[in-house]
Amino acid sequence: MFFDTLQFLIKTLSGLFVLVLLLRFYLQVARAPFKHPLCQFVMAATDFLVLPARKLVPSVRNYDTATMLLAWLVCLLANILMLLLGSLPEVFAFPQVWVALALLSLLEVFKQSLTLLMGAVIVQAVMSWINPYNPIAPVLDSLTRPFLRPFRRAVVGGVDLSPLLLLLVIQVIMMLPVRMLETGFLTQLKVVIQ
């Protein structure tokens, strides 16, 4: 029971921190207005790791690779801790374990990115009905606009269905290829551990 609670805490805290790191990365890619309080919070919450990492990891084509690398490393560390809590440390002697953990962590970053996009689309849709002039609207628009653009023609009776279509596509991606890959990596880990 103690180990279950510890695993829950590790997974939850690392997941939240990865979401904040990814939000920082995507806000920079989208060129969101950084004077917004949400952007200021994201910067303040991640500067302690991102700024030193930028000295070691240069940006590639104006993409903040240090932030993305940190998100992957946090996922990797969480996966290592989860494995340590559930099995023997000797399994880390096998290179297959490290490859599976690295790929599983990369997949987790991708899943968290999809979760972040899904959350932004839902909040943006709700805000457009309740208060379309909310100060967070430009930030959400800058995050979701590139993904909603292919679906913008889906207007029925004056109602924009593009958020619904995008959410369906995200769900299908998470249910089919992502779940299949995750199952494959976890199976590889189980085979090596046993």
Short mmCIF file of C-alpha atoms in Angstrom, two decimals:
data_model
loop_
_atom_site.label_atom_id
_atom_site.label_comp_id
_atom_site.label_asym_id
_atom_site.label_seq_id
_atom_site.Cartn_x
_atom_site.Cartn_y
_atom_site.Cartn_z
CA MET A 1 0.00 0.00 0.00
CA PHE A 2 2.88 2.37 0.79
CA PHE A 3 4.50 1.59 -2.57
CA ASP A 4 1.22 2.23 -4.39
CA THR A 5 0.93 5.64 -2.73
CA LEU A 6 4.56 6.43 -3.56
CA GLN A 7 4.07 5.38 -7.19
CA PHE A 8 0.95 7.54 -7.40
CA LEU A 9 2.84 10.55 -6.05
CA ILE A 10 5.78 10.04 -8.40
CA LYS A 11 3.52 9.64 -11.42
CA THR A 12 1.30 12.61 -10.54
CA LEU A 13 4.04 15.08 -9.60
CA SER A 14 6.28 14.17 -12.53
CA GLY A 15 3.30 14.32 -14.90
CA LEU A 16 2.32 17.79 -13.71
CA PHE A 17 5.87 19.08 -14.01
CA VAL A 18 6.20 17.60 -17.51
CA LEU A 19 2.95 19.35 -18.48
CA VAL A 20 4.35 22.69 -17.29
CA LEU A 21 7.61 22.10 -19.18
CA LEU A 22 5.70 21.20 -22.34
CA LEU A 23 3.47 24.22 -21.91
CA ARG A 24 6.59 26.38 -21.79
CA PHE A 25 7.93 24.76 -24.96
CA TYR A 26 4.67 25.10 -26.89
CA LEU A 27 4.02 28.66 -25.71
CA GLN A 28 7.41 29.61 -27.13
CA VAL A 29 6.71 27.78 -30.40
CA ALA A 30 3.31 29.49 -30.70
CA ARG A 31 4.83 32.87 -29.82
CA ALA A 32 2.18 33.38 -27.16
CA PRO A 33 2.04 36.75 -25.36
CA PHE A 34 4.54 36.25 -22.52
CA LYS A 35 3.17 39.08 -20.41
CA HIS A 36 0.12 36.97 -19.64
CA PRO A 37 0.01 35.68 -16.02
CA LEU A 38 -0.18 32.05 -17.20
CA CYS A 39 3.02 32.49 -19.22
CA GLN A 40 4.68 34.24 -16.30
CA PHE A 41 3.75 31.34 -14.00
CA VAL A 42 5.11 28.76 -16.45
CA MET A 43 8.39 30.65 -16.75
CA ALA A 44 8.76 31.11 -12.99
CA ALA A 45 7.96 27.44 -12.30
CA THR A 46 10.53 26.10 -14.79
CA ASP A 47 13.34 28.68 -14.93
CA PHE A 48 15.31 26.95 -12.17
CA LEU A 49 15.90 23.95 -14.48
CA VAL A 50 15.54 25.38 -17.97
CA LEU A 51 18.00 28.26 -17.68
CA PRO A 52 20.95 26.09 -16.56
CA ALA A 53 20.01 23.44 -19.14
CA ARG A 54 20.11 26.01 -21.94
CA LYS A 55 23.80 26.58 -21.19
CA LEU A 56 24.43 22.90 -22.00
CA VAL A 57 21.83 22.22 -24.70
CA PRO A 58 21.63 24.76 -27.53
CA SER A 59 18.41 25.62 -29.31
CA VAL A 60 17.82 23.98 -32.67
CA ARG A 61 16.13 26.19 -35.30
CA ASN A 62 14.74 28.46 -32.58
CA TYR A 63 13.14 25.52 -30.75
CA ASP A 64 13.87 25.31 -27.04
CA THR A 65 15.42 21.84 -27.11
CA ALA A 66 16.59 22.16 -23.50
CA THR A 67 12.99 22.35 -22.26
CA MET A 68 11.91 19.37 -24.36
CA LEU A 69 14.93 17.38 -23.21
CA LEU A 70 14.09 18.19 -19.59
CA ALA A 71 10.52 16.96 -20.11
CA TRP A 72 11.87 13.69 -21.46
CA LEU A 73 14.39 13.38 -18.60
CA VAL A 74 11.67 13.94 -15.99
CA CYS A 75 9.60 11.16 -17.61
CA LEU A 76 12.66 8.91 -17.72
CA LEU A 77 13.47 9.55 -14.07
CA ALA A 78 9.86 8.84 -13.08
CA ASN A 79 9.90 5.58 -15.06
CA ILE A 80 13.19 4.54 -13.44
CA LEU A 81 11.81 5.26 -9.97
CA MET A 82 8.63 3.31 -10.74
CA LEU A 83 10.69 0.37 -11.93
CA LEU A 84 12.92 0.53 -8.85
CA LEU A 85 9.87 0.44 -6.59
CA GLY A 86 8.45 -2.56 -8.41
CA SER A 87 11.43 -4.79 -9.11
CA LEU A 88 15.06 -5.54 -8.44
CA PRO A 89 17.85 -3.08 -9.32
CA GLU A 90 19.71 -5.79 -11.27
CA VAL A 91 17.38 -5.29 -14.23
CA PHE A 92 19.20 -2.06 -15.06
CA ALA A 93 22.18 -4.13 -16.19
CA PHE A 94 20.29 -5.08 -19.34
CA PRO A 95 20.56 -2.59 -22.22
CA GLN A 96 17.06 -3.57 -23.41
CA VAL A 97 15.65 -2.09 -20.19
CA TRP A 98 17.30 1.27 -20.88
CA VAL A 99 16.09 1.30 -24.50
CA ALA A 100 12.54 0.44 -23.43
CA LEU A 101 12.60 3.08 -20.68
CA ALA A 102 13.92 5.74 -23.07
CA LEU A 103 11.26 4.94 -25.68
CA LEU A 104 8.52 4.73 -23.04
CA SER A 105 9.57 8.16 -21.75
CA LEU A 106 9.52 9.62 -25.26
CA LEU A 107 6.05 8.20 -25.75
CA GLU A 108 4.98 9.71 -22.41
CA VAL A 109 6.14 13.16 -23.59
CA PHE A 110 4.07 12.70 -26.75
CA LYS A 111 1.02 11.60 -24.71
CA GLN A 112 1.40 14.58 -22.39
CA SER A 113 1.62 16.87 -25.43
CA LEU A 114 -1.65 15.45 -26.74
CA THR A 115 -3.22 15.84 -23.29
CA LEU A 116 -2.09 19.46 -23.16
CA LEU A 117 -3.55 20.15 -26.61
CA MET A 118 -6.80 18.44 -25.66
CA GLY A 119 -7.08 20.52 -22.48
CA ALA A 120 -6.37 23.74 -24.37
CA VAL A 121 -9.04 22.93 -26.97
CA ILE A 122 -11.66 22.11 -24.32
CA VAL A 123 -10.93 25.22 -22.26
CA GLN A 124 -10.94 27.38 -25.39
CA ALA A 125 -14.30 25.96 -26.53
CA VAL A 126 -15.88 26.50 -23.11
CA MET A 127 -14.43 30.01 -22.83
CA SER A 128 -15.80 30.90 -26.28
CA TRP A 129 -19.30 30.16 -25.00
CA ILE A 130 -18.97 31.73 -21.56
CA ASN A 131 -16.59 34.66 -22.02
CA PRO A 132 -14.96 34.97 -25.46
CA TYR A 133 -13.05 38.10 -24.38
CA ASN A 134 -11.30 36.46 -21.45
CA PRO A 135 -7.61 37.45 -21.21
CA ILE A 136 -6.54 33.81 -21.62
CA ALA A 137 -8.26 33.58 -25.05
CA PRO A 138 -5.20 34.84 -27.05
CA VAL A 139 -2.91 32.33 -25.31
CA LEU A 140 -5.27 29.43 -26.00
CA ASP A 141 -5.77 30.60 -29.57
CA SER A 142 -2.03 30.71 -30.22
CA LEU A 143 -1.69 27.15 -28.87
CA THR A 144 -4.60 25.60 -30.75
CA ARG A 145 -4.80 27.56 -34.01
CA PRO A 146 -2.30 25.44 -36.00
CA PHE A 147 -4.11 22.23 -35.03
CA LEU A 148 -7.63 23.55 -35.60
CA ARG A 149 -6.81 25.11 -38.99
CA PRO A 150 -7.31 21.88 -41.04
CA PHE A 151 -10.79 21.46 -39.55
CA ARG A 152 -12.00 25.09 -39.83
CA ARG A 153 -14.36 24.31 -42.71
CA ALA A 154 -16.44 22.09 -40.41
CA VAL A 155 -19.16 24.65 -39.69
CA VAL A 156 -22.73 23.38 -39.50
CA GLY A 157 -25.54 25.87 -38.98
CA GLY A 158 -23.14 28.55 -37.78
CA VAL A 159 -21.55 26.23 -35.20
CA ASP A 160 -17.82 25.59 -35.50
CA LEU A 161 -17.26 21.85 -35.09
CA SER A 162 -13.47 22.00 -35.56
CA PRO A 163 -12.72 21.55 -31.81
CA LEU A 164 -14.89 18.43 -31.72
CA LEU A 165 -13.17 16.97 -34.78
CA LEU A 166 -9.71 17.70 -33.38
CA LEU A 167 -10.64 16.07 -30.07
CA LEU A 168 -11.84 12.97 -31.94
CA VAL A 169 -8.55 12.77 -33.88
CA ILE A 170 -6.53 13.13 -30.66
CA GLN A 171 -8.56 10.38 -28.98
CA VAL A 172 -8.05 8.02 -31.93
CA ILE A 173 -4.30 8.68 -31.88
CA MET A 174 -4.16 7.98 -28.14
CA MET A 175 -6.29 4.84 -28.45
CA LEU A 176 -4.59 3.18 -31.40
CA PRO A 177 -0.93 3.90 -32.19
CA VAL A 178 0.02 5.32 -28.78
CA ARG A 179 -1.55 2.49 -26.81
CA MET A 180 -0.06 -0.13 -29.15
CA LEU A 181 3.43 1.35 -28.77
CA GLU A 182 3.05 1.64 -25.00
CA THR A 183 1.93 -1.97 -24.73
CA GLY A 184 4.90 -3.07 -26.84
CA PHE A 185 7.43 -1.19 -24.70
CA LEU A 186 5.89 -2.45 -21.45
CA THR A 187 5.89 -6.02 -22.78
CA GLN A 188 9.57 -5.68 -23.66
CA LEU A 189 10.29 -4.48 -20.11
CA LYS A 190 8.33 -7.37 -18.56
CA VAL A 191 10.16 -9.94 -20.69
CA VAL A 192 13.55 -8.62 -19.59
CA ILE A 193 12.54 -8.36 -15.93
CA GLN A 194 11.25 -11.93 -15.79
#
